[in-house]
mmCIF file of C-alpha atoms and ligand atoms in Angstrom:
data_model
loop_
_atom_site.group_PDB
_atom_site.id
_atom_site.type_symbol
_atom_site.label_atom_id
_atom_site.label_comp_id
_atom_site.label_asym_id
_atom_site.label_seq_id
_atom_site.Cartn_x
_atom_site.Cartn_y
_atom_site.Cartn_z
ATOM 1 C CA MET Q 186 0.000 0.000 0.000
ATOM 2 C CA VAL Q 187 1.549 3.325 -1.051
ATOM 3 C CA LEU Q 188 0.244 6.187 1.036
ATOM 4 C CA SER Q 189 2.749 8.919 0.309
ATOM 5 C CA ALA Q 190 0.818 10.270 -2.668
ATOM 6 C CA ALA Q 191 -2.177 10.910 -0.460
ATOM 7 C CA ILE Q 192 -0.377 13.623 1.509
ATOM 8 C CA ALA Q 193 0.007 15.915 -1.404
ATOM 9 C CA SER Q 194 -3.402 15.092 -2.789
ATOM 10 C CA PRO Q 195 -6.145 17.694 -2.526
ATOM 11 C CA LEU Q 196 -8.168 15.066 -0.669
ATOM 12 C CA ALA Q 197 -5.751 14.958 2.275
ATOM 13 C CA ALA Q 198 -5.350 18.720 2.329
ATOM 14 C CA ARG Q 199 -9.082 19.312 2.288
ATOM 15 C CA LEU Q 200 -10.116 16.578 4.708
ATOM 16 C CA PRO Q 201 -13.086 18.427 6.220
ATOM 17 C CA ARG Q 202 -14.117 17.831 9.823
ATOM 18 C CA ARG Q 203 -12.332 14.562 9.871
ATOM 19 C CA GLU Q 204 -12.984 11.776 12.329
ATOM 20 C CA ALA Q 205 -10.810 11.527 15.421
ATOM 21 C CA LEU Q 206 -7.826 9.251 14.947
ATOM 22 C CA GLN Q 207 -9.081 6.771 17.538
ATOM 23 C CA THR Q 208 -12.413 6.566 15.710
ATOM 24 C CA VAL Q 209 -11.069 5.890 12.255
ATOM 25 C CA ALA Q 210 -8.499 3.465 13.699
ATOM 26 C CA GLY Q 211 -11.303 1.683 15.528
ATOM 27 C CA ARG Q 212 -13.309 1.327 12.362
ATOM 28 C CA ALA Q 213 -10.242 -0.275 10.796
ATOM 29 C CA GLY Q 214 -10.029 -2.725 13.709
ATOM 30 C CA ARG Q 215 -6.924 -1.032 15.118
ATOM 31 C CA LEU Q 216 -6.151 1.197 18.108
ATOM 32 C CA PHE Q 217 -4.572 4.627 18.069
ATOM 33 C CA GLY Q 218 -2.913 6.423 20.951
ATOM 34 C CA ALA Q 219 -0.052 8.543 22.220
ATOM 35 C CA ALA Q 220 2.447 8.739 25.036
ATOM 36 C CA VAL Q 221 1.472 11.401 27.557
ATOM 37 C CA ARG Q 222 3.102 13.118 30.522
ATOM 38 C CA ALA Q 223 1.057 13.472 33.693
ATOM 39 C CA ASP Q 224 2.087 17.091 34.293
ATOM 40 C CA ALA Q 225 0.978 18.161 30.812
ATOM 41 C CA LEU Q 226 -2.290 16.314 31.186
ATOM 42 C CA SER Q 227 -3.033 18.055 34.495
ATOM 43 C CA ALA Q 228 -1.887 21.562 33.651
ATOM 44 C CA ASP Q 229 -2.791 21.999 30.004
ATOM 45 C CA LEU Q 230 -6.478 21.770 29.178
ATOM 46 C CA GLY Q 231 -5.877 22.105 25.439
ATOM 47 C CA PHE Q 232 -3.586 19.107 25.541
ATOM 48 C CA ARG Q 233 -5.955 17.148 27.722
ATOM 49 C CA SER Q 234 -8.846 17.662 25.370
ATOM 50 C CA ALA Q 235 -6.720 16.797 22.322
ATOM 51 C CA VAL Q 236 -5.719 13.527 24.001
ATOM 52 C CA SER Q 237 -9.330 12.825 24.983
ATOM 53 C CA ARG Q 238 -10.471 13.422 21.425
ATOM 54 C CA GLU Q 239 -7.789 11.633 19.415
ATOM 55 C CA CYS Q 240 -6.540 8.751 21.578
ATOM 56 C CA GLY Q 241 -8.141 5.456 22.480
ATOM 57 C CA ILE Q 242 -5.029 4.267 24.329
ATOM 58 C CA ILE Q 243 -2.293 6.108 26.191
ATOM 59 C CA THR Q 244 1.219 5.238 27.288
ATOM 60 C CA PRO Q 245 2.706 6.918 30.360
ATOM 61 C CA GLU Q 246 5.804 8.553 28.868
ATOM 62 C CA ILE Q 247 7.727 8.840 32.136
ATOM 63 C CA GLU Q 248 5.746 8.307 35.314
ATOM 64 C CA TRP Q 249 5.355 4.526 35.416
ATOM 65 C CA LYS Q 250 9.082 3.838 35.233
ATOM 66 C CA TRP Q 251 10.889 2.426 38.243
ATOM 67 C CA ALA Q 252 13.355 5.321 38.570
ATOM 68 C CA TYR Q 253 10.459 7.737 38.669
ATOM 69 C CA LEU Q 254 8.228 5.693 40.995
ATOM 70 C CA GLU Q 255 10.790 4.708 43.605
ATOM 71 C CA PRO Q 256 13.583 7.296 43.723
ATOM 72 C CA GLN Q 257 14.406 6.116 47.248
ATOM 73 C CA GLN Q 258 14.211 2.526 48.359
ATOM 74 C CA GLY Q 259 10.843 1.706 49.859
ATOM 75 C CA HIS Q 260 9.377 5.153 49.158
ATOM 76 C CA LEU Q 261 7.049 4.551 46.257
ATOM 77 C CA ASP Q 262 5.418 7.722 44.995
ATOM 78 C CA PHE Q 263 2.391 6.934 42.862
ATOM 79 C CA ALA Q 264 0.931 10.443 42.770
ATOM 80 C CA ALA Q 265 1.663 11.241 39.110
ATOM 81 C CA ALA Q 266 1.213 7.637 37.966
ATOM 82 C CA ASP Q 267 -2.202 7.521 39.648
ATOM 83 C CA ARG Q 268 -3.223 10.795 37.992
ATOM 84 C CA LEU Q 269 -2.617 9.207 34.600
ATOM 85 C CA ALA Q 270 -4.561 6.096 35.569
ATOM 86 C CA ASP Q 271 -7.448 8.184 36.914
ATOM 87 C CA PHE Q 272 -7.563 10.219 33.713
ATOM 88 C CA ALA Q 273 -7.755 6.993 31.711
ATOM 89 C CA ARG Q 274 -10.490 5.536 33.914
ATOM 90 C CA VAL Q 275 -12.647 8.642 33.709
ATOM 91 C CA ALA Q 276 -12.063 9.256 30.004
ATOM 92 C CA GLY Q 277 -12.574 5.619 29.054
ATOM 93 C CA LYS Q 278 -9.036 5.086 27.740
ATOM 94 C CA ARG Q 279 -6.916 2.007 28.153
ATOM 95 C CA ILE Q 280 -3.274 2.200 29.199
ATOM 96 C CA HIS Q 281 -0.215 0.528 27.759
ATOM 97 C CA GLY Q 282 2.040 0.075 30.808
ATOM 98 C CA HIS Q 283 5.571 1.299 30.105
ATOM 99 C CA ALA Q 284 8.244 0.200 30.970
ATOM 100 C CA LEU Q 285 8.839 -2.387 33.668
ATOM 101 C CA LEU Q 286 12.445 -3.522 33.078
ATOM 102 C CA TRP Q 287 14.500 -0.898 31.261
ATOM 103 C CA HIS Q 288 18.236 -0.512 31.842
ATOM 104 C CA ARG Q 289 17.820 3.285 31.650
ATOM 105 C CA SER Q 290 15.215 3.550 34.360
ATOM 106 C CA ILE Q 291 16.644 1.639 37.299
ATOM 107 C CA PRO Q 292 16.789 3.922 40.351
ATOM 108 C CA PRO Q 293 20.403 4.588 41.408
ATOM 109 C CA TRP Q 294 19.866 2.907 44.803
ATOM 110 C CA ALA Q 295 18.591 -0.268 43.050
ATOM 111 C CA SER Q 296 21.511 -0.220 40.606
ATOM 112 C CA ALA Q 297 23.896 -0.170 43.560
ATOM 113 C CA VAL Q 298 22.120 -3.060 45.298
ATOM 114 C CA LEU Q 299 21.823 -5.177 42.140
ATOM 115 C CA ALA Q 300 25.458 -4.643 41.208
ATOM 116 C CA ASP Q 301 26.552 -5.697 44.664
ATOM 117 C CA ARG Q 302 24.130 -8.463 45.599
ATOM 118 C CA PRO Q 303 21.820 -9.645 42.792
ATOM 119 C CA ASP Q 304 18.457 -10.447 44.326
ATOM 120 C CA TRP Q 305 15.443 -11.012 42.081
ATOM 121 C CA ILE Q 306 13.141 -10.192 45.010
ATOM 122 C CA LEU Q 307 13.962 -6.538 44.421
ATOM 123 C CA VAL Q 308 12.684 -6.694 40.847
ATOM 124 C CA ARG Q 309 9.676 -8.802 41.799
ATOM 125 C CA ARG Q 310 8.736 -6.357 44.549
ATOM 126 C CA PHE Q 311 8.636 -3.532 42.004
ATOM 127 C CA LEU Q 312 6.539 -5.544 39.543
ATOM 128 C CA SER Q 313 4.173 -6.526 42.359
ATOM 129 C CA SER Q 314 3.743 -2.958 43.477
ATOM 130 C CA VAL Q 315 2.880 -1.553 40.072
ATOM 131 C CA MET Q 316 1.133 -4.202 37.952
ATOM 132 C CA PRO Q 317 -1.861 -5.122 40.164
ATOM 133 C CA ARG Q 318 -2.387 -1.463 41.075
ATOM 134 C CA TYR Q 319 -3.281 -0.709 37.476
ATOM 135 C CA GLY Q 320 -4.747 -4.077 36.533
ATOM 136 C CA ASP Q 321 -8.127 -2.532 35.680
ATOM 137 C CA VAL Q 322 -6.793 -0.014 33.096
ATOM 138 C CA ALA Q 323 -3.504 -1.442 31.838
ATOM 139 C CA PHE Q 324 -4.342 -3.991 29.163
ATOM 140 C CA THR Q 325 -0.828 -4.366 27.765
ATOM 141 C CA TRP Q 326 2.673 -3.931 29.238
ATOM 142 C CA ASP Q 327 6.235 -3.452 28.078
ATOM 143 C CA VAL Q 328 7.803 -6.045 30.343
ATOM 144 C CA VAL Q 329 11.324 -5.689 28.945
ATOM 145 C CA ASN Q 330 12.401 -2.592 27.076
ATOM 146 C CA GLU Q 331 15.325 -2.483 24.631
ATOM 147 C CA PRO Q 332 17.039 -5.809 25.504
ATOM 148 C CA VAL Q 333 18.922 -6.246 22.211
ATOM 149 C CA GLU Q 334 22.235 -4.693 21.252
ATOM 150 C CA VAL Q 335 24.388 -5.381 18.200
ATOM 151 C CA GLY Q 336 27.900 -6.460 19.140
ATOM 152 C CA ALA Q 337 27.053 -7.173 22.776
ATOM 153 C CA GLY Q 338 27.646 -10.925 22.617
ATOM 154 C CA PRO Q 339 26.589 -14.043 20.728
ATOM 155 C CA ASP Q 340 23.101 -14.049 22.291
ATOM 156 C CA GLY Q 341 22.485 -10.506 21.008
ATOM 157 C CA LEU Q 342 21.453 -9.355 24.466
ATOM 158 C CA ARG Q 343 22.469 -5.981 25.807
ATOM 159 C CA ARG Q 344 24.869 -6.358 28.741
ATOM 160 C CA SER Q 345 22.546 -4.315 30.957
ATOM 161 C CA LEU Q 346 22.584 -4.411 34.712
ATOM 162 C CA TYR Q 347 19.758 -6.962 34.549
ATOM 163 C CA HIS Q 348 21.864 -9.185 32.284
ATOM 164 C CA GLN Q 349 24.932 -8.784 34.468
ATOM 165 C CA ALA Q 350 23.006 -9.525 37.652
ATOM 166 C CA PHE Q 351 20.785 -12.407 36.528
ATOM 167 C CA GLY Q 352 22.171 -13.644 33.212
ATOM 168 C CA PRO Q 353 20.186 -13.957 29.987
ATOM 169 C CA ASP Q 354 17.268 -15.657 31.751
ATOM 170 C CA TYR Q 355 16.245 -12.383 33.356
ATOM 171 C CA ILE Q 356 13.884 -11.914 30.414
ATOM 172 C CA GLU Q 357 11.903 -15.089 30.990
ATOM 173 C CA ARG Q 358 11.835 -14.519 34.750
ATOM 174 C CA ALA Q 359 10.349 -11.074 34.172
ATOM 175 C CA PHE Q 360 7.694 -12.423 31.790
ATOM 176 C CA GLU Q 361 6.767 -15.257 34.138
ATOM 177 C CA ASP Q 362 6.300 -12.866 37.046
ATOM 178 C CA ALA Q 363 4.410 -10.416 34.847
ATOM 179 C CA ARG Q 364 2.029 -13.126 33.674
ATOM 180 C CA MET Q 365 1.309 -14.089 37.274
ATOM 181 C CA LEU Q 366 0.659 -10.472 38.236
ATOM 182 C CA ALA Q 367 -1.419 -9.567 35.172
ATOM 183 C CA PRO Q 368 -2.932 -12.823 33.922
ATOM 184 C CA THR Q 369 -5.092 -11.259 31.213
ATOM 185 C CA ALA Q 370 -2.801 -8.478 29.968
ATOM 186 C CA ALA Q 371 -0.766 -8.804 26.779
ATOM 187 C CA LEU Q 372 2.963 -8.764 27.516
ATOM 188 C CA PHE Q 373 5.521 -7.202 25.186
ATOM 189 C CA ILE Q 374 9.181 -6.708 24.441
ATOM 190 C CA ASN Q 375 9.731 -3.196 23.105
ATOM 191 C CA GLU Q 376 12.696 -2.356 20.857
ATOM 192 C CA PHE Q 377 14.159 0.498 18.815
ATOM 193 C CA GLY Q 378 16.516 0.863 15.862
ATOM 194 C CA ILE Q 379 15.004 -1.812 13.601
ATOM 195 C CA ASP Q 380 13.260 0.215 10.919
ATOM 196 C CA HIS Q 381 15.795 0.838 8.172
ATOM 197 C CA ASP Q 382 17.798 -1.127 5.655
ATOM 198 C CA LEU Q 383 21.116 -0.303 7.313
ATOM 199 C CA PRO Q 384 23.690 -2.951 8.329
ATOM 200 C CA GLU Q 385 23.310 -2.342 12.081
ATOM 201 C CA GLU Q 386 19.509 -2.279 11.932
ATOM 202 C CA ASN Q 387 19.384 -5.371 9.707
ATOM 203 C CA GLU Q 388 21.545 -7.254 12.198
ATOM 204 C CA LYS Q 389 19.490 -6.024 15.116
ATOM 205 C CA ARG Q 390 16.244 -7.245 13.513
ATOM 206 C CA LEU Q 391 17.848 -10.649 13.111
ATOM 207 C CA LEU Q 392 19.086 -10.779 16.720
ATOM 208 C CA LEU Q 393 15.659 -9.719 17.946
ATOM 209 C CA LEU Q 394 13.933 -12.347 15.847
ATOM 210 C CA ARG Q 395 16.284 -15.033 17.229
ATOM 211 C CA LEU Q 396 15.445 -13.873 20.756
ATOM 212 C CA LEU Q 397 11.697 -14.006 20.091
ATOM 213 C CA GLU Q 398 12.070 -17.489 18.585
ATOM 214 C CA ARG Q 399 13.986 -18.710 21.648
ATOM 215 C CA LEU Q 400 11.387 -17.283 24.028
ATOM 216 C CA LYS Q 401 8.471 -18.810 22.121
ATOM 217 C CA LYS Q 402 10.235 -22.170 21.921
ATOM 218 C CA LYS Q 403 10.750 -22.182 25.686
ATOM 219 C CA GLY Q 404 7.089 -21.356 26.291
ATOM 220 C CA VAL Q 405 7.814 -17.959 27.835
ATOM 221 C CA PRO Q 406 4.521 -16.054 28.222
ATOM 222 C CA ILE Q 407 5.232 -13.285 25.747
ATOM 223 C CA ASP Q 408 2.403 -11.956 23.578
ATOM 224 C CA GLY Q 409 3.991 -9.402 21.351
ATOM 225 C CA LEU Q 410 6.634 -7.054 20.090
ATOM 226 C CA GLY Q 411 6.581 -3.276 20.275
ATOM 227 C CA ILE Q 412 8.450 -1.570 17.451
ATOM 228 C CA GLN Q 413 9.315 1.917 18.624
ATOM 229 C CA ALA Q 414 9.585 3.452 15.121
ATOM 230 C CA HIS Q 415 11.436 6.621 16.068
ATOM 231 C CA LEU Q 416 11.850 7.543 12.410
ATOM 232 C CA ASP Q 417 14.725 9.763 11.362
ATOM 233 C CA LEU Q 418 14.621 11.736 8.132
ATOM 234 C CA ALA Q 419 18.405 11.528 7.857
ATOM 235 C CA LYS Q 420 17.975 7.756 7.595
ATOM 236 C CA GLN Q 421 14.964 7.910 5.294
ATOM 237 C CA PRO Q 422 16.954 7.021 2.120
ATOM 238 C CA TYR Q 423 17.529 3.653 3.779
ATOM 239 C CA PHE Q 424 13.893 2.822 4.407
ATOM 240 C CA ARG Q 425 13.028 -0.181 2.285
ATOM 241 C CA GLU Q 426 9.468 -1.502 2.329
ATOM 242 C CA ALA Q 427 10.448 -5.148 1.838
ATOM 243 C CA ALA Q 428 12.821 -5.212 4.811
ATOM 244 C CA LEU Q 429 10.097 -4.111 7.218
ATOM 245 C CA ALA Q 430 7.404 -6.261 5.580
ATOM 246 C CA ASP Q 431 9.543 -9.420 5.815
ATOM 247 C CA PHE Q 432 10.350 -8.751 9.446
ATOM 248 C CA LEU Q 433 6.687 -8.229 10.336
ATOM 249 C CA ASN Q 434 5.801 -11.467 8.580
ATOM 250 C CA ASP Q 435 8.477 -13.324 10.537
ATOM 251 C CA VAL Q 436 7.297 -11.914 13.858
ATOM 252 C CA GLY Q 437 3.644 -12.554 13.031
ATOM 253 C CA SER Q 438 4.378 -16.131 12.064
ATOM 254 C CA LEU Q 439 5.619 -16.742 15.621
ATOM 255 C CA GLY Q 440 2.068 -15.983 16.729
ATOM 256 C CA LEU Q 441 3.052 -12.634 18.224
ATOM 257 C CA GLN Q 442 1.121 -9.361 18.089
ATOM 258 C CA VAL Q 443 2.928 -6.207 17.005
ATOM 259 C CA ARG Q 444 2.424 -2.650 18.235
ATOM 260 C CA ILE Q 445 3.984 0.399 16.630
ATOM 261 C CA SER Q 446 4.791 1.797 20.021
ATOM 262 C CA GLU Q 447 6.654 5.136 19.873
ATOM 263 C CA LEU Q 448 6.127 6.606 16.411
ATOM 264 C CA ASP Q 449 7.594 10.049 15.748
ATOM 265 C CA VAL Q 450 9.919 11.663 13.218
ATOM 266 C CA ARG Q 451 13.209 13.383 13.862
ATOM 267 C CA GLU Q 452 13.757 16.041 11.231
ATOM 268 C CA ALA Q 453 16.991 16.366 9.297
ATOM 269 C CA ASN Q 454 16.714 20.049 8.468
ATOM 270 C CA PRO Q 455 14.426 22.256 10.568
ATOM 271 C CA LEU Q 456 15.453 25.363 8.618
ATOM 272 C CA GLN Q 457 13.274 24.602 5.585
ATOM 273 C CA PRO Q 458 9.807 26.129 5.086
ATOM 274 C CA VAL Q 459 7.293 24.623 7.485
ATOM 275 C CA ALA Q 460 5.075 23.236 4.709
ATOM 276 C CA ASP Q 461 8.018 21.297 3.242
ATOM 277 C CA ARG Q 462 9.006 19.969 6.634
ATOM 278 C CA ASP Q 463 5.488 18.819 7.423
ATOM 279 C CA ALA Q 464 5.184 17.126 4.043
ATOM 280 C CA GLN Q 465 8.463 15.243 4.585
ATOM 281 C CA VAL Q 466 7.378 14.071 8.039
ATOM 282 C CA ALA Q 467 4.012 12.913 6.729
ATOM 283 C CA GLN Q 468 5.592 11.166 3.779
ATOM 284 C CA ALA Q 469 7.919 9.151 6.010
ATOM 285 C CA VAL Q 470 4.999 8.158 8.230
ATOM 286 C CA GLY Q 471 2.859 7.272 5.212
ATOM 287 C CA ARG Q 472 5.501 4.976 3.748
ATOM 288 C CA TYR Q 473 6.083 3.324 7.092
ATOM 289 C CA LEU Q 474 2.448 2.759 7.974
ATOM 290 C CA GLY Q 475 1.657 1.632 4.452
ATOM 291 C CA VAL Q 476 3.841 -1.395 5.165
ATOM 292 C CA ALA Q 477 3.101 -1.827 8.862
ATOM 293 C CA LEU Q 478 -0.679 -1.661 8.757
ATOM 294 C CA ALA Q 479 -0.843 -3.998 5.777
ATOM 295 C CA ASN Q 480 0.127 -6.713 8.247
ATOM 296 C CA ARG Q 481 -2.792 -7.899 10.399
ATOM 297 C CA ALA Q 482 -0.436 -8.622 13.309
ATOM 298 C CA VAL Q 483 -0.010 -4.859 13.776
ATOM 299 C CA GLY Q 484 -2.920 -4.017 16.054
ATOM 300 C CA SER Q 485 -2.109 -0.512 17.207
ATOM 301 C CA VAL Q 486 -0.168 2.648 16.525
ATOM 302 C CA THR Q 487 1.026 4.870 19.371
ATOM 303 C CA CYS Q 488 2.845 8.139 18.718
ATOM 304 C CA TRP Q 489 5.527 9.222 21.183
ATOM 305 C CA GLY Q 490 3.553 12.294 22.142
ATOM 306 C CA LEU Q 491 0.559 13.821 20.416
ATOM 307 C CA SER Q 492 1.647 17.440 20.051
ATOM 308 C CA ASP Q 493 4.996 19.059 19.273
ATOM 309 C CA ARG Q 494 4.482 21.051 22.471
ATOM 310 C CA TYR Q 495 5.469 17.950 24.442
ATOM 311 C CA SER Q 496 7.981 15.925 22.482
ATOM 312 C CA TRP Q 497 11.210 14.340 23.634
ATOM 313 C CA LEU Q 498 12.536 15.339 20.192
ATOM 314 C CA SER Q 499 12.565 18.924 21.403
ATOM 315 C CA SER Q 500 14.747 18.089 24.373
ATOM 316 C CA TRP Q 501 18.208 18.383 22.872
ATOM 317 C CA GLY Q 502 18.638 22.093 23.302
ATOM 318 C CA ARG Q 503 15.770 22.783 20.907
ATOM 319 C CA PRO Q 504 12.910 24.954 22.140
ATOM 320 C CA ALA Q 505 9.591 23.137 22.613
ATOM 321 C CA GLY Q 506 7.831 22.630 19.332
ATOM 322 C CA LEU Q 507 10.831 23.214 17.099
ATOM 323 C CA ASN Q 508 10.835 19.627 15.925
ATOM 324 C CA ARG Q 509 7.601 18.942 14.028
ATOM 325 C CA GLY Q 510 7.564 15.154 14.229
ATOM 326 C CA LEU Q 511 4.142 14.547 15.809
ATOM 327 C CA PRO Q 512 0.550 14.696 14.482
ATOM 328 C CA LEU Q 513 -0.405 18.018 16.144
ATOM 329 C CA ASP Q 514 1.664 21.203 16.242
ATOM 330 C CA SER Q 515 2.468 23.158 19.408
ATOM 331 C CA ASP Q 516 -0.916 24.898 19.268
ATOM 332 C CA PHE Q 517 -2.738 21.601 18.759
ATOM 333 C CA ASN Q 518 -3.479 22.197 15.092
ATOM 334 C CA LEU Q 519 -3.616 19.079 12.970
ATOM 335 C CA LYS Q 520 -0.692 18.655 10.605
ATOM 336 C CA PRO Q 521 -0.262 16.553 7.473
ATOM 337 C CA MET Q 522 1.052 13.759 9.718
ATOM 338 C CA ALA Q 523 -2.411 13.565 11.328
ATOM 339 C CA ASN Q 524 -3.987 13.458 7.887
ATOM 340 C CA ILE Q 525 -1.752 10.655 6.744
ATOM 341 C CA LEU Q 526 -2.510 8.630 9.867
ATOM 342 C CA ASN Q 527 -6.165 9.126 9.120
ATOM 343 C CA VAL Q 528 -5.727 8.113 5.501
ATOM 344 C CA ALA Q 529 -3.683 5.069 6.516
ATOM 345 C CA PHE Q 530 -6.409 3.779 8.827
ATOM 346 C CA ALA Q 531 -9.225 4.774 6.460
ATOM 347 C CA SER Q 532 -7.637 2.935 3.547
ATOM 348 C CA LEU Q 533 -7.873 -0.302 5.547
ATOM 349 C CA ILE Q 534 -11.597 0.194 5.944
ATOM 350 C CA ASN Q 535 -12.031 0.947 2.277
ATOM 351 C CA SER Q 536 -10.015 -2.070 1.190
ATOM 352 C CA ALA Q 537 -11.702 -4.501 3.630
HETATM 353 O O1 G3I B 664 10.489 17.834 33.715
HETATM 354 C C1 G3I B 664 11.859 17.899 34.151
HETATM 355 C C2 G3I B 664 12.310 19.333 34.184
HETATM 356 O O2 G3I B 664 11.579 20.018 35.184
HETATM 357 C C3 G3I B 664 13.825 19.370 34.504
HETATM 358 O O3 G3I B 664 14.267 20.691 34.415
HETATM 359 C C4 G3I B 664 14.586 18.524 33.479
HETATM 360 C C5 G3I B 664 16.079 18.453 33.831
HETATM 361 O O4 G3I B 664 16.640 17.259 33.348
HETATM 362 O O5 G3I B 664 14.078 17.209 33.518
HETATM 363 C C6 G3I B 664 12.702 17.142 33.140
HETATM 364 O O6 G3I B 664 12.297 15.805 33.163
HETATM 365 C C7 G3I B 664 12.796 14.989 32.128
HETATM 366 C C8 G3I B 664 11.605 14.422 31.363
HETATM 367 O O7 G3I B 664 12.046 13.529 30.384
HETATM 368 C C9 G3I B 664 10.754 15.519 30.681
HETATM 369 O O8 G3I B 664 11.491 16.117 29.665
HETATM 370 C C10 G3I B 664 13.612 13.865 32.723
HETATM 371 O O9 G3I B 664 14.777 14.407 33.302
HETATM 372 C C11 G3I B 664 13.986 12.884 31.641
HETATM 373 O O10 G3I B 664 14.619 11.747 32.237
HETATM 374 C C12 G3I B 664 12.750 12.410 30.917
HETATM 375 O O11 G3I B 664 13.184 11.636 29.843
HETATM 376 C C13 G3I B 664 12.284 10.661 29.343
HETATM 377 C C14 G3I B 664 13.101 9.396 29.069
HETATM 378 O O12 G3I B 664 12.331 8.429 28.388
HETATM 379 C C15 G3I B 664 13.566 8.753 30.393
HETATM 380 O O13 G3I B 664 12.475 8.377 31.168
HETATM 381 C C16 G3I B 664 11.679 11.197 28.033
HETATM 382 O O14 G3I B 664 10.802 12.275 28.325
HETATM 383 C C17 G3I B 664 10.917 10.063 27.350
HETATM 384 O O15 G3I B 664 10.424 10.534 26.099
HETATM 385 C C18 G3I B 664 11.854 8.897 27.134
HETATM 386 O O16 G3I B 664 11.115 7.876 26.504
HETATM 387 C C19 G3I B 664 11.864 6.794 25.962
HETATM 388 C C20 G3I B 664 11.054 5.520 26.164
HETATM 389 O O17 G3I B 664 10.723 5.380 27.530
HETATM 390 C C21 G3I B 664 11.780 4.306 25.631
HETATM 391 N N1 G3I B 664 12.140 4.485 24.237
HETATM 392 C C22 G3I B 664 12.891 5.716 23.933
HETATM 393 C C23 G3I B 664 12.116 6.941 24.431
HETATM 394 C C24 G3I B 664 12.837 8.235 24.098
HETATM 395 O O18 G3I B 664 14.087 8.294 24.738
#
C-alpha cells in the first residue's frame, strides 16, 4: 500500500471535519494512541482535550518507570502515575504500561544493590507494586524494554545491569512474574533501531527475531513485540518496504502481536519552510504505515507524544515545538502527519 501520494493530494489537504484518529483506527479494527506526561495532562487543558479526542489508548511517557516511581528505596510515589490512571479511567481510555524492566530507568539505589548483591526479590517487589495497582486499566505492558544490542555478545542481548546480575534468563523470569501479576494483559518486548535497511539495523532485527524465537520455543509467556519506530529523516533514504514487511511477517508467524509503540519523526533540516518539513514528516509516516498496517499482526499505533508542544525530540537544546515530528503542532493544530494517519487507517476500511 503506497500512502505517500495521499499527503500531497487535494483530498488529504481538504479533509473536512475529519474523524478523530481513535475513531477511524477503531473502524479499521486497530487502536490509536499517544504517550502522555502526567504534568501536561493536568496543567494543560488544550492538551488534555486533544488527548481525549484523538486517543483510544495512552502510554505513560515517564511516570510509570521504576526510577520515577521509587527514587528512594521503599518510598514509592504513585501520585503522578495515579493521575494518569485516573484520567484513563474517567475518560474511558486504556493504558499501555511502560516500561517495567529498562536498563535506563533503574533507580540509582537499586543499581547499587543489584550490582553488589543480585536479588530477584527486588525486581519482583517492584513488579508486584505496580502491575496489580493498574490491573483494571492497563491492558498491555512493556515487560522488557530495549534488551537487544548489536555487538554485545553471541546471544544478542544488551549487557545491561539486569543481564549482568541475573544472566540472559532475566527476560523469561520477568515475563513469568508479569504473567502471574497480570494474567489477562498482553505482555511485550519493546525495541528500537530496527526500521531501516542499514547494516546495524538489519543485524538487530535478526538478533531480535532469534530472541523471540527462543522465548516462544521455551514457552515464555510473551504476547507481542513493540516496534518503537522513532523515524529519522536523515535515515529515510535507507527505508526499504520489503525489509520491514519481511520482518513483520516473521514476527507474526511466531504468533506474536505487534504494536507500533513510539512513532515520531526526527527532522533532518528544521530550517526549511514549514510546509516542506510537514510534508516530509508525513511522507515518512505514510511509507512506514503503508507497510506496517498492511500486516494484520499490527494491532495498534502509538505516537511518542501527540503534540509538538510535548515531544522528547525537542529536548536536545531545541525549544519546545521546534521539531515537528508529531501529528499536532504546538498549538494543537492538525498537521499533514495527522492526515496521513487518518488516511492510513481509512484505507484499511475501504479495502476490507
Ligand atoms: O520535567 C523535568 C524538568 O523540570 C527538569 O528541568 C529537566 C532536567 O533534566 O528534567 C525534566 O524531566 C525529564 C523528562 O524527560 C521531561 O522532559 C527527565 O529528566 C527525563 O529523564 C525524561 O526523559 C524521558 C526518558 O524516556 C527517560 O524516562 C523522556 O521524556 C521520554 O520521552 C523517554 O522515553 C523513551 C522511552 O521510555 C523508551 N524508548 C525511547 C524513548 C525516548 O528516549
